[in-house]
Amino acid sequence: MKALLLLIASVFSAAAMADEPLAVEHYSYSQHLDIAHVISTTDIANVCAVVPVRMTYEDAHGQKHILEYRVMGNGCSNS
């Protein structure tokens, strides 16, 4: 009976840990990235400035990550 209770508690504990929000990692140029599958990216702002973008991805081990990096916004024109 104790083993059954322990098993049920561990299942609920694992499920609770899976629902925790992911920590946002900030990209640096020297960082090694292990991106096996991109799940989603945020839209790039329509401004003429450097803006943050977030990419959610899975690594080769199936773990999800959120990476924040900076890109040039879509609002610049060459006129």
Short mmCIF file of C-alpha atoms in Angstrom, two decimals:
data_model
loop_
_atom_site.label_atom_id
_atom_site.label_comp_id
_atom_site.label_asym_id
_atom_site.label_seq_id
_atom_site.Cartn_x
_atom_site.Cartn_y
_atom_site.Cartn_z
CA MET A 1 0.00 0.00 0.00
CA LYS A 2 2.87 2.36 0.83
CA ALA A 3 4.44 1.63 -2.55
CA LEU A 4 1.18 2.53 -4.29
CA LEU A 5 0.95 5.82 -2.40
CA LEU A 6 4.57 6.59 -3.23
CA LEU A 7 3.94 5.87 -6.91
CA ILE A 8 0.88 8.13 -7.00
CA ALA A 9 2.76 10.91 -5.21
CA SER A 10 5.67 10.69 -7.65
CA VAL A 11 3.31 10.84 -10.65
CA PHE A 12 1.63 13.98 -9.32
CA SER A 13 5.01 15.48 -8.47
CA ALA A 14 6.32 14.87 -12.00
CA ALA A 15 3.16 16.35 -13.52
CA ALA A 16 3.46 19.45 -11.33
CA MET A 17 7.09 19.93 -12.36
CA ALA A 18 6.17 19.62 -16.05
CA ASP A 19 3.74 22.55 -15.76
CA GLU A 20 6.34 24.94 -14.32
CA PRO A 21 7.12 27.89 -16.57
CA LEU A 22 10.44 27.72 -18.37
CA ALA A 23 13.19 30.16 -17.49
CA VAL A 24 14.11 32.51 -20.32
CA GLU A 25 17.73 32.12 -21.42
CA HIS A 26 19.45 35.18 -22.90
CA TYR A 27 21.59 34.47 -25.95
CA SER A 28 25.25 35.42 -26.10
CA TYR A 29 27.46 35.00 -29.17
CA SER A 30 29.78 32.55 -27.43
CA GLN A 31 26.90 30.28 -26.41
CA HIS A 32 26.64 26.79 -27.94
CA LEU A 33 23.06 26.08 -29.01
CA ASP A 34 21.52 22.62 -29.24
CA ILE A 35 18.37 23.26 -31.29
CA ALA A 36 16.76 20.10 -32.60
CA HIS A 37 13.27 21.50 -33.27
CA VAL A 38 11.92 25.07 -33.21
CA ILE A 39 8.45 25.12 -31.66
CA SER A 40 7.64 28.83 -32.03
CA THR A 41 9.05 32.34 -32.27
CA THR A 42 7.51 35.66 -31.30
CA ASP A 43 6.74 38.25 -33.96
CA ILE A 44 9.33 40.91 -34.76
CA ALA A 45 8.09 44.40 -33.86
CA ASN A 46 7.39 46.87 -36.66
CA VAL A 47 9.84 49.52 -35.40
CA CYS A 48 13.20 50.75 -36.62
CA ALA A 49 15.23 49.60 -33.62
CA VAL A 50 16.78 46.50 -32.13
CA VAL A 51 14.06 44.46 -30.42
CA PRO A 52 13.95 41.25 -28.37
CA VAL A 53 12.53 38.07 -29.89
CA ARG A 54 11.88 34.78 -28.11
CA MET A 55 12.24 31.33 -29.60
CA THR A 56 10.85 28.22 -27.94
CA TYR A 57 12.68 25.07 -28.99
CA GLU A 58 13.52 21.51 -28.05
CA ASP A 59 17.10 20.31 -27.73
CA ALA A 60 18.44 16.92 -28.84
CA HIS A 61 17.28 15.41 -25.53
CA GLY A 62 13.68 16.61 -25.97
CA GLN A 63 13.90 19.33 -23.31
CA LYS A 64 12.13 22.62 -24.03
CA HIS A 65 13.95 25.94 -23.81
CA ILE A 66 13.04 29.59 -24.32
CA LEU A 67 15.83 31.68 -25.81
CA GLU A 68 15.65 35.47 -26.02
CA TYR A 69 17.82 37.21 -28.59
CA ARG A 70 17.83 40.59 -30.33
CA VAL A 71 17.07 41.40 -33.97
CA MET A 72 16.51 44.54 -36.02
CA GLY A 73 12.83 45.48 -36.16
CA ASN A 74 10.81 45.42 -39.39
CA GLY A 75 10.02 49.15 -39.39
CA CYS A 76 13.10 50.49 -41.17
CA SER A 77 12.98 51.69 -44.76
CA ASN A 78 15.71 52.58 -47.25
CA SER A 79 13.95 55.68 -48.63
#
